[in-house]
Each structure stands twice: as C-alpha cells, then as structure tokens.
Tab-separated table of C-alpha atoms in Angstrom:
chain	number	residue	atom	x	y	z
A	1182	MET	CA	19.099	46.085	-44.379
A	1183	SER	CA	22.652	44.995	-43.601
A	1184	LYS	CA	22.372	41.772	-41.576
A	1185	THR	CA	18.800	41.081	-40.596
A	1186	PRO	CA	17.415	37.652	-39.678
A	1187	PHE	CA	15.915	37.725	-43.164
A	1188	ASP	CA	19.377	37.903	-44.723
A	1189	HIS	CA	20.511	34.988	-42.573
A	1190	LEU	CA	17.465	33.016	-43.641
A	1191	VAL	CA	18.153	33.667	-47.329
A	1192	LYS	CA	21.786	32.697	-46.798
A	1193	GLN	CA	20.878	29.420	-45.099
A	1194	PHE	CA	18.241	28.531	-47.699
A	1195	SER	CA	20.688	29.305	-50.513
A	1196	LEU	CA	23.135	26.696	-49.193
A	1197	LEU	CA	20.596	23.888	-49.679
A	1198	PRO	CA	21.004	21.679	-52.757
A	1199	GLY	CA	19.162	22.973	-55.809
A	1200	LEU	CA	18.651	26.449	-54.362
A	1201	GLY	CA	20.602	29.592	-55.156
A	1202	PRO	CA	20.458	33.155	-53.821
A	1203	ARG	CA	17.463	34.094	-55.972
A	1204	SER	CA	15.280	31.068	-55.264
A	1205	ALA	CA	16.243	31.305	-51.582
A	1206	LYS	CA	15.102	34.911	-51.488
A	1207	ARG	CA	11.856	34.033	-53.239
A	1208	ILE	CA	11.157	31.291	-50.698
A	1209	ALA	CA	11.979	33.484	-47.701
A	1210	LEU	CA	9.822	36.341	-49.027
A	1211	HIS	CA	6.976	33.947	-49.751
A	1212	MET	CA	7.070	32.623	-46.198
A	1213	LEU	CA	7.186	36.101	-44.671
A	1214	THR	CA	4.388	37.576	-46.741
A	1215	LYS	CA	2.088	34.582	-47.124
A	1216	GLY	CA	1.937	33.435	-43.524
A	1217	ARG	CA	4.410	33.468	-40.699
A	1218	GLY	CA	2.721	30.491	-39.106
A	1219	SER	CA	4.385	28.331	-41.726
A	1220	MET	CA	7.806	29.563	-40.578
A	1221	ILE	CA	7.134	28.553	-36.980
A	1222	ASP	CA	5.765	25.208	-38.190
A	1223	LEU	CA	8.816	24.575	-40.348
A	1224	ALA	CA	11.139	25.544	-37.487
A	1225	GLN	CA	9.378	23.040	-35.232
A	1226	THR	CA	9.476	20.288	-37.857
A	1227	LEU	CA	13.191	20.869	-38.427
A	1228	ARG	CA	13.822	20.444	-34.711
A	1229	ASN	CA	11.637	17.326	-34.510
A	1230	THR	CA	13.404	15.823	-37.493
A	1231	ALA	CA	16.862	16.552	-36.108
A	1232	ASP	CA	15.833	15.093	-32.750
A	1233	GLN	CA	13.909	12.023	-33.811
A	1234	MET	CA	15.284	10.756	-37.114
A	1235	LYS	CA	18.188	8.352	-36.818
A	1236	ILE	CA	20.673	6.909	-39.269
A	1237	CYS	CA	20.660	3.111	-38.933
A	1238	SER	CA	24.002	2.087	-37.453
A	1239	LYS	CA	23.915	-1.123	-39.486
A	1240	CYS	CA	22.907	-0.181	-43.020
A	1241	GLY	CA	22.819	3.624	-43.057
A	1242	ASN	CA	19.075	3.885	-43.729
A	1243	LEU	CA	17.009	6.668	-42.181
A	1244	ASP	CA	14.370	5.730	-39.630
A	1245	MET	CA	12.986	6.644	-36.236
A	1246	ILE	CA	14.504	3.504	-34.742
A	1247	ASP	CA	18.073	2.226	-34.754
A	1248	VAL	CA	18.586	-0.371	-36.193
A	1249	CYS	CA	16.077	0.518	-38.902
A	1250	ALA	CA	12.844	-1.375	-39.629
A	1251	ILE	CA	14.392	-3.153	-42.619
A	1252	CYS	CA	17.434	-4.428	-40.697
A	1253	ALA	CA	15.198	-5.402	-37.759
A	1254	SER	CA	12.582	-7.192	-39.855
A	1255	PRO	CA	12.607	-11.006	-39.605
A	1256	LYS	CA	10.991	-11.159	-43.033
A	1257	ARG	CA	14.025	-9.829	-44.889
A	1258	ASP	CA	16.576	-12.154	-46.407
A	1259	THR	CA	19.775	-11.212	-44.570
A	1260	LYS	CA	21.920	-13.279	-46.920
A	1261	THR	CA	21.331	-10.887	-49.800
A	1262	LEU	CA	22.858	-7.440	-49.519
A	1263	CYS	CA	22.069	-4.590	-51.892
A	1264	ILE	CA	24.689	-1.831	-51.980
A	1265	ILE	CA	23.373	1.609	-52.898
A	1266	ALA	CA	24.898	5.074	-52.971
A	1267	ASN	CA	22.242	7.054	-51.121
A	1268	ILE	CA	19.180	6.648	-48.941
A	1269	GLY	CA	17.034	7.947	-51.792
A	1270	ASP	CA	18.139	4.966	-53.879
A	1271	LEU	CA	17.074	2.642	-51.086
A	1272	TRP	CA	13.608	4.171	-51.063
A	1273	ALA	CA	13.401	3.941	-54.852
A	1274	ILE	CA	14.089	0.193	-54.652
A	1275	GLU	CA	11.681	-0.255	-51.728
A	1276	ARG	CA	8.924	1.414	-53.750
A	1277	THR	CA	9.118	-1.418	-56.285
A	1278	HIS	CA	8.398	-4.047	-53.574
A	1279	SER	CA	10.566	-6.411	-55.611
A	1280	TYR	CA	13.550	-6.826	-53.292
A	1281	GLN	CA	13.447	-8.782	-50.036
A	1282	GLY	CA	17.086	-8.584	-48.939
A	1283	VAL	CA	18.843	-5.994	-46.798
A	1284	TYR	CA	20.779	-2.891	-47.753
A	1285	HIS	CA	24.044	-1.097	-47.244
A	1286	VAL	CA	24.176	2.656	-47.937
A	1287	LEU	CA	27.597	3.857	-49.095
A	1288	GLY	CA	26.722	7.522	-48.615
A	1289	GLY	CA	27.820	8.549	-52.111
A	1290	VAL	CA	29.980	7.429	-55.003
A	1291	LEU	CA	33.676	7.891	-55.682
A	1292	SER	CA	34.204	11.138	-57.551
A	1293	VAL	CA	37.384	12.884	-58.603
A	1294	ILE	CA	35.549	16.136	-59.308
A	1295	ASP	CA	33.723	16.239	-55.972
A	1296	GLY	CA	36.786	14.903	-54.121
A	1297	VAL	CA	35.038	11.798	-52.793
A	1298	THR	CA	37.632	9.140	-51.902
A	1299	PRO	CA	37.061	5.628	-50.504
A	1300	ASP	CA	37.609	7.089	-47.023
A	1301	ASN	CA	34.496	9.227	-47.439
A	1302	LEU	CA	32.299	6.212	-48.141
A	1303	ASN	CA	30.790	3.805	-45.667
A	1304	LEU	CA	33.215	1.018	-46.669
A	1305	SER	CA	34.781	0.001	-43.356
A	1306	ASP	CA	31.301	-0.813	-42.042
A	1307	LEU	CA	30.720	-2.859	-45.182
A	1308	GLU	CA	33.898	-4.878	-44.563
A	1309	MET	CA	32.833	-5.487	-40.968
A	1310	ARG	CA	29.428	-6.682	-42.125
A	1311	LEU	CA	31.044	-9.054	-44.601
A	1312	GLU	CA	33.079	-10.529	-41.728
A	1313	ASP	CA	30.228	-10.736	-39.240
A	1314	GLU	CA	27.194	-11.599	-41.356
A	1315	GLU	CA	26.633	-14.596	-43.573
A	1316	ILE	CA	26.171	-12.781	-46.837
A	1317	GLU	CA	25.950	-14.942	-49.951
A	1318	GLU	CA	24.975	-12.463	-52.615
A	1319	ILE	CA	25.719	-8.820	-53.184
A	1320	ILE	CA	23.799	-6.663	-55.656
A	1321	LEU	CA	25.527	-3.441	-56.662
A	1322	ALA	CA	22.669	-1.041	-57.389
A	1323	LEU	CA	24.785	1.968	-58.315
A	1324	SER	CA	23.987	4.563	-60.954
A	1325	ALA	CA	25.034	3.853	-64.556
A	1326	THR	CA	27.282	6.924	-64.522
A	1327	VAL	CA	31.074	6.991	-64.728
A	1328	ASP	CA	31.326	7.670	-60.989
A	1329	GLY	CA	28.755	4.996	-60.173
A	1330	GLN	CA	30.526	2.358	-62.242
A	1331	THR	CA	33.953	3.340	-60.893
A	1332	THR	CA	32.555	2.823	-57.419
A	1333	ALA	CA	31.078	-0.514	-58.454
A	1334	HIS	CA	34.509	-1.695	-59.688
A	1335	TYR	CA	36.193	-0.513	-56.518
A	1336	VAL	CA	33.671	-2.229	-54.246
A	1337	THR	CA	33.849	-5.425	-56.321
A	1338	ASP	CA	37.643	-5.522	-55.928
A	1339	LEU	CA	37.343	-4.816	-52.222
A	1340	ILE	CA	34.900	-7.672	-51.685
A	1341	HIS	CA	36.640	-10.210	-53.913
A	1342	ARG	CA	39.979	-9.650	-52.213
A	1343	ARG	CA	38.681	-11.301	-49.060
A	1344	HIS	CA	35.398	-12.977	-49.858
A	1345	ASN	CA	35.807	-14.935	-53.059
A	1346	GLN	CA	32.738	-17.021	-52.425
A	1347	ILE	CA	30.267	-14.130	-52.490
A	1348	ASN	CA	28.294	-13.707	-55.713
A	1349	ILE	CA	28.342	-10.115	-56.916
A	1350	SER	CA	25.988	-8.767	-59.548
A	1351	ARG	CA	25.073	-5.353	-60.869
A	1352	LEU	CA	21.767	-4.046	-62.186
A	1353	ALA	CA	21.089	-4.620	-65.900
A	1354	HIS	CA	21.815	-1.807	-68.328
A	1355	GLY	CA	19.596	-1.239	-71.353
A	1356	MET	CA	16.495	0.519	-72.597
A	1357	PRO	CA	14.311	1.943	-69.829
A	1358	VAL	CA	10.895	0.288	-69.786
A	1359	GLY	CA	8.539	2.550	-71.735
A	1360	GLY	CA	11.475	4.328	-73.372
A	1361	GLU	CA	11.426	5.118	-77.093
A	1362	LEU	CA	14.479	3.983	-79.041
A	1363	ASP	CA	14.647	7.221	-81.008
A	1364	TYR	CA	15.082	9.298	-77.861
A	1365	LEU	CA	17.770	7.141	-76.248
A	1366	ASP	CA	21.392	8.217	-76.138
A	1367	ASP	CA	23.964	6.280	-78.184
A	1368	GLY	CA	25.603	4.730	-75.124
A	1369	THR	CA	22.356	3.182	-73.944
A	1370	ILE	CA	21.503	1.838	-77.410
A	1371	MET	CA	24.999	0.298	-77.746
A	1372	THR	CA	24.723	-1.295	-74.309
A	1373	ALA	CA	21.221	-2.580	-75.062
A	1374	PHE	CA	22.520	-4.170	-78.285
A	1375	LYS	CA	25.520	-5.784	-76.619
A	1376	SER	CA	23.413	-7.132	-73.745
A	1377	ARG	CA	20.565	-8.390	-75.966
A	1378	ARG	CA	18.667	-11.379	-74.662
A	1379	ALA	CA	17.349	-14.384	-76.594
A	1380	ILE	CA	13.559	-14.643	-76.593
B	207	MET	CA	7.943	5.020	-42.471
B	208	SER	CA	4.309	6.204	-42.468
B	209	LYS	CA	4.295	9.664	-40.893
B	210	THR	CA	7.693	10.502	-39.456
B	211	PRO	CA	8.975	14.038	-38.785
B	212	PHE	CA	10.992	13.522	-41.952
B	213	ASP	CA	7.812	13.105	-44.001
B	214	HIS	CA	6.389	16.265	-42.466
B	215	LEU	CA	9.600	18.113	-43.285
B	216	VAL	CA	9.495	16.971	-46.919
B	217	LYS	CA	5.836	17.969	-47.106
B	218	GLN	CA	6.506	21.448	-45.733
B	219	PHE	CA	9.512	22.007	-47.977
B	220	SER	CA	7.533	20.845	-51.011
B	221	LEU	CA	4.942	23.585	-50.444
B	222	LEU	CA	7.555	26.318	-50.892
B	223	PRO	CA	7.668	28.118	-54.246
B	224	GLY	CA	9.955	26.452	-56.771
B	225	LEU	CA	10.190	23.196	-54.822
B	226	GLY	CA	8.353	19.953	-55.497
B	227	PRO	CA	8.244	16.606	-53.693
B	228	ARG	CA	11.546	15.432	-55.193
B	229	SER	CA	13.614	18.543	-54.554
B	230	ALA	CA	12.059	18.787	-51.083
B	231	LYS	CA	13.143	15.233	-50.332
B	232	ARG	CA	16.643	15.907	-51.639
B	233	ILE	CA	16.960	18.962	-49.411
B	234	ALA	CA	15.629	17.173	-46.326
B	235	LEU	CA	17.952	14.192	-46.897
B	236	HIS	CA	20.901	16.495	-47.473
B	237	MET	CA	20.275	18.274	-44.180
B	238	LEU	CA	19.866	15.023	-42.246
B	239	THR	CA	22.934	13.315	-43.631
B	240	LYS	CA	25.297	16.291	-44.049
B	241	GLY	CA	24.907	17.879	-40.647
B	242	ARG	CA	22.012	18.193	-38.281
B	243	GLY	CA	23.461	21.369	-36.846
B	244	SER	CA	22.258	23.154	-39.965
B	245	MET	CA	18.688	22.041	-39.221
B	246	ILE	CA	18.794	23.515	-35.732
B	247	ASP	CA	20.363	26.685	-37.128
B	248	LEU	CA	17.708	27.000	-39.803
B	249	ALA	CA	14.955	26.393	-37.248
B	250	GLN	CA	16.357	29.197	-35.089
B	251	THR	CA	16.705	31.576	-38.033
B	252	LEU	CA	13.128	30.874	-39.101
B	253	ARG	CA	11.930	31.787	-35.610
B	254	ASN	CA	14.065	34.928	-35.486
B	255	THR	CA	12.821	36.019	-38.886
B	256	ALA	CA	9.179	35.437	-37.978
B	257	ASP	CA	9.669	37.334	-34.718
B	258	GLN	CA	11.780	40.261	-35.862
B	259	MET	CA	10.945	41.074	-39.476
B	260	LYS	CA	8.059	43.459	-39.956
B	261	ILE	CA	6.010	44.532	-42.950
B	262	CYS	CA	5.998	48.350	-43.115
B	263	SER	CA	2.462	49.518	-42.326
B	264	LYS	CA	2.899	52.430	-44.714
B	265	CYS	CA	4.445	51.053	-47.897
B	266	GLY	CA	4.513	47.259	-47.435
B	267	ASN	CA	8.316	46.972	-47.473
B	268	LEU	CA	10.093	44.437	-45.262
B	269	ASP	CA	12.313	45.726	-42.464
B	270	MET	CA	13.132	45.292	-38.786
B	271	ILE	CA	11.410	48.587	-37.980
B	272	ASP	CA	7.890	49.787	-38.741
B	273	VAL	CA	7.658	52.179	-40.569
B	274	CYS	CA	10.541	50.978	-42.703
B	275	ALA	CA	13.862	52.777	-43.143
B	276	ILE	CA	12.827	54.137	-46.556
B	277	CYS	CA	9.542	55.619	-45.306
B	278	ALA	CA	11.292	56.992	-42.215
B	279	SER	CA	14.226	58.526	-44.074
B	280	PRO	CA	14.192	62.353	-44.305
B	281	LYS	CA	16.343	62.066	-47.441
B	282	ARG	CA	13.626	60.474	-49.568
B	283	ASP	CA	11.356	62.567	-51.747
B	284	THR	CA	7.897	61.816	-50.330
B	285	LYS	CA	6.161	63.551	-53.239
B	286	THR	CA	7.187	60.808	-55.660
B	287	LEU	CA	5.592	57.409	-55.190
B	288	CYS	CA	6.716	54.277	-57.019
B	289	ILE	CA	4.116	51.511	-57.158
B	290	ILE	CA	5.533	47.993	-57.425
B	291	ALA	CA	4.014	44.527	-57.288
B	292	ASN	CA	6.324	42.832	-54.788
B	293	ILE	CA	9.010	43.534	-52.221
B	294	GLY	CA	11.581	41.901	-54.510
B	295	ASP	CA	10.829	44.598	-57.122
B	296	LEU	CA	11.453	47.270	-54.511
B	297	TRP	CA	14.868	45.794	-53.752
B	298	ALA	CA	15.680	45.538	-57.451
B	299	ILE	CA	15.005	49.268	-57.841
B	300	GLU	CA	16.921	50.129	-54.657
B	301	ARG	CA	19.945	48.232	-55.983
B	302	THR	CA	20.178	50.713	-58.861
B	303	HIS	CA	20.491	53.689	-56.432
B	304	SER	CA	18.686	55.735	-59.075
B	305	TYR	CA	15.375	56.423	-57.340
B	306	GLN	CA	14.991	58.762	-54.385
B	307	GLY	CA	11.223	58.682	-53.858
B	308	VAL	CA	9.128	56.364	-51.704
B	309	TYR	CA	7.316	53.135	-52.550
B	310	HIS	CA	3.998	51.391	-52.328
B	311	VAL	CA	3.954	47.586	-52.558
B	312	LEU	CA	0.736	46.190	-54.068
B	313	GLY	CA	1.497	42.627	-52.988
B	314	GLY	CA	0.974	41.147	-56.444
B	315	VAL	CA	-0.707	41.879	-59.769
B	316	LEU	CA	-4.260	41.284	-60.948
B	317	SER	CA	-4.501	37.819	-62.451
B	318	VAL	CA	-7.482	35.917	-63.747
B	319	ILE	CA	-5.590	32.635	-63.738
B	320	ASP	CA	-4.310	32.983	-60.166
B	321	GLY	CA	-7.609	34.487	-59.020
B	322	VAL	CA	-6.073	37.769	-57.827
B	323	THR	CA	-8.766	40.486	-57.711
B	324	PRO	CA	-8.386	44.160	-56.707
B	325	ASP	CA	-9.497	43.159	-53.205
B	326	ASN	CA	-6.383	41.023	-52.834
B	327	LEU	CA	-4.067	43.938	-53.562
B	328	ASN	CA	-2.949	46.656	-51.212
B	329	LEU	CA	-5.164	49.274	-52.932
B	330	SER	CA	-7.226	50.696	-50.078
B	331	ASP	CA	-3.993	51.714	-48.345
B	332	LEU	CA	-2.899	53.344	-51.596
B	333	GLU	CA	-6.100	55.382	-51.741
B	334	MET	CA	-5.610	56.464	-48.140
B	335	ARG	CA	-2.066	57.543	-48.895
B	336	LEU	CA	-3.252	59.571	-51.876
B	337	GLU	CA	-5.691	61.376	-49.573
B	338	ASP	CA	-3.269	61.922	-46.712
B	339	GLU	CA	0.070	62.534	-48.404
B	340	GLU	CA	0.997	65.226	-50.875
B	341	ILE	CA	1.965	63.022	-53.769
B	342	GLU	CA	2.692	64.782	-57.048
B	343	GLU	CA	4.044	61.989	-59.199
B	344	ILE	CA	3.363	58.282	-59.391
B	345	ILE	CA	5.626	55.846	-61.242
B	346	LEU	CA	4.055	52.496	-62.078
B	347	ALA	CA	6.964	50.056	-62.042
B	348	LEU	CA	5.009	46.926	-62.899
B	349	SER	CA	6.180	44.027	-65.038
B	350	ALA	CA	5.715	44.256	-68.809
B	351	THR	CA	3.471	41.189	-68.743
B	352	VAL	CA	-0.252	41.048	-69.526
B	353	ASP	CA	-1.082	40.863	-65.817
B	354	GLY	CA	1.344	43.640	-64.963
B	355	GLN	CA	-0.051	45.973	-67.608
B	356	THR	CA	-3.665	45.125	-66.691
B	357	THR	CA	-2.828	46.102	-63.137
B	358	ALA	CA	-1.173	49.297	-64.352
B	359	HIS	CA	-4.349	50.268	-66.256
B	360	TYR	CA	-6.520	49.466	-63.269
B	361	VAL	CA	-4.385	51.496	-60.869
B	362	THR	CA	-4.193	54.416	-63.322
B	363	ASP	CA	-8.013	54.522	-63.544
B	364	LEU	CA	-8.311	54.310	-59.792
B	365	ILE	CA	-5.956	57.234	-59.241
B	366	HIS	CA	-7.293	59.445	-62.025
B	367	ARG	CA	-10.852	59.080	-60.808
B	368	ARG	CA	-10.067	61.152	-57.738
B	369	HIS	CA	-6.691	62.733	-58.223
B	370	ASN	CA	-6.565	64.261	-61.658
B	371	GLN	CA	-3.603	66.442	-60.810
B	372	ILE	CA	-1.184	63.584	-60.117
B	373	ASN	CA	1.262	62.773	-62.908
B	374	ILE	CA	1.379	59.057	-63.633
B	375	SER	CA	4.111	57.409	-65.662
B	376	ARG	CA	5.190	53.874	-66.368
B	377	LEU	CA	8.657	52.436	-66.980
B	378	ALA	CA	9.898	52.560	-70.584
B	379	HIS	CA	9.539	49.445	-72.739
B	380	GLY	CA	12.199	48.568	-75.272
B	381	MET	CA	15.446	46.701	-75.801
B	382	PRO	CA	17.149	45.661	-72.571
B	383	VAL	CA	20.527	47.347	-72.204
B	384	GLY	CA	23.135	44.891	-73.460
B	385	GLY	CA	20.465	42.913	-75.328
B	386	GLU	CA	21.104	41.673	-78.862
B	387	LEU	CA	18.405	42.510	-81.397
B	388	ASP	CA	18.520	39.062	-82.937
B	389	TYR	CA	17.580	37.378	-79.685
B	390	LEU	CA	14.684	39.670	-78.774
B	391	ASP	CA	11.074	38.585	-79.117
B	392	ASP	CA	8.868	40.244	-81.745
B	393	GLY	CA	6.779	42.125	-79.204
B	394	THR	CA	9.821	43.837	-77.733
B	395	ILE	CA	11.212	44.750	-81.165
B	396	MET	CA	7.829	46.212	-82.224
B	397	THR	CA	7.592	48.210	-78.989
B	398	ALA	CA	11.162	49.417	-79.367
B	399	PHE	CA	10.398	50.604	-82.927
B	400	LYS	CA	7.187	52.370	-81.940
B	401	SER	CA	8.836	54.061	-78.973
B	402	ARG	CA	12.008	55.061	-80.874
B	403	ARG	CA	13.679	58.237	-79.686
B	404	ALA	CA	15.300	60.979	-81.761
B	405	ILE	CA	19.032	61.285	-81.213
C-alpha cells in the first residue's frame, strides 16, 4: 500500500487540529469499515459548507449570509463593539445571551511562538470600522493568557492613538463561578485578591 | 444559525471516533477559516477512498484490489494463519516484517459492554477457510485485555471442535522490550514471572 486514497485520507485528516497520524488512521479505518455511506455524506457536507458558509465582511463572523445576522440585526446596539480573537469566542458570548452589541473577530492573538504579527490579524478592518461607525464603547474579550493580554494592550494602544473618546474595557479576571479556591492556580487567586469588590 | 451546513459538518465530525462536539467544531472552524481548498480536497479524497478501497473478501484486509496483495502474494506461507481483531493490528504486524503467513481479520473482539457477540465477528468466514484451505498453524494475535483473551478462548474452542490437528498459539505475554520493571503493572510482572524462560 504505497499511495492509496486511504493514505491520502489519513494524511489529510492528520493535518486537522487535534488529530495526529494515529487518530487520523483510526478515523479513516472506522469510516471505511463501519459504513462507507458516512464518507459520501461527509464529502457532500464538506462541499456544501465550503460553498454556502460565508465569513461576514464586516465583523468576521461565520454565517450563510454576508453581512452576518448579528451585523444585519436592527436589535443590536451598534455603538458597542466587542473584540474577540476567534469565531468560537463569539459563539461562546452569544450563548450567554447577555451581550447586545456587535462584534469584531481578530482572527487570532499576537504570538511570538506561532509567528502571529499584527499584520496577520484583522486590524485594518477594525481601524476602518472605527472611522466609519459611531462606536462609543469597546469591550476587549480576549483570553487571560499572555498572548491574549499582549494583544489587548496592542489593540488598546491602536485605538487610543486615534480615538481617545472611546471607552475601552476588558473582561474581569478572578475566580470562575463555581470554582473551588483550593483548585485555582496562584495567578488567579492573586488577581482575585487584587480585584476584590466591596459587598 | 439553526441548521446550516456548518452545523451538519460539526455533527458528522463529532460522530467520528476520538472526536466530540468541541473538537469537531474546532476542526470545522479551522477548515473554514484557514482555507476552503482543504475542504474540497478532503471531500474528493473521501469519495476516492469510498470508491477505490476494498475490503479483501478472503482475509478482511484493506487494499485497492480484492483479494488483497497479501492473500494474492505467492511469497506468503498460506499454511500459517494469524488471527487479529482489526486491520490496524494487521498493519502493526506487517511493519515488523517478521511474519510471512497470511491473516484473518475478525473485525473486533467479543465484548459484553459494547454488545459484540460471536455473530458480529468474521467467524463464519474463518470456519469456511479452515475447511477449504490447508492451514497447519494458527497464531492468535489478540490484545492482552479481558475482551481480547475471551475472544482468544472462544476462537480456540471453535477451531478445536472441528480441527484438532491445527496447532494454535498465542503471542507471548511479558515485559515489553525497553520497558522498565518499576513502571510495569502488577499483572504484567506476575505474568512475566510465571512465564520466565531459562537462559
């Protein structure tokens, strides 16, 4: 078996995030032995997805329409902009039903290790939006990691350089709701102490 | 986003072994944002694989020809039959280049928990092969798990009932080569002691 379609399939699966050569082989074998119909179905769904799903040209969200349903909705508060790293983060916030503003997806965070520079992020679109739209508040909903916070600083600088009047905030850091103190890392406990709130 | 192609894609990915809803979503998002060409490629490869890969009607191996290259090879010793649970096991043995006989893939092992009964395994074909082919030795290369060994017992009984003259062996149990004693589980150490060999 030098270069069969099976080998190509394993190769392509193994390039997906979270999968390696072994898990890719297990998946490909499973599909071949437990029902080829599922392979045809998956092939069709992949095509449909590639054809029909669009990245919103305004915010970077994923939807079947461009601009996306959130940007197009008259119910959303277009003066509040939430900046997130990835589309998954957007969905996580939408699941809470607690935010009524609009979004801007950066497409990642700055990272020295992964070689992500400001040019790789969706920042020029952000600057255009700040010029064109009447945005009053920006919420930086970036991960509480080194890369996330570096990105938050960078974006804050970028915005303040030209738009001093815009309020910028970041998500609160502290104990996760339902989290046990004993199991928290030292950094979180320190932050939760420093940011304690009067009751 | 109620039922988009994206949702279907996540659903189908999440049904694959080793993937759940979250990893499926990560993979689908990765493909959509990091290059749709890869989705079309994967769709094509899935189709090719479903069309071109065949399960060998003799031994259950996977190949582009039926019967497979191993069954068809005049170099293999057809009097020695190695019984394995899955195609992946066959490949693992082939990688060692130490076995020159032919194979028979059961398609799994007996399992009460997973509801795998003898009817779900490729046993009737095995019985036919024992009638038709001149097999002198059978090697049971099944996992050293409870299910694997249960299956080995079951298959041994099945063979001995009709073919008393066939030699049946199983793979040796003991310390893995390169394994440190201190890190081995008690069962393996006990087995290794009981099966000690004179030097």
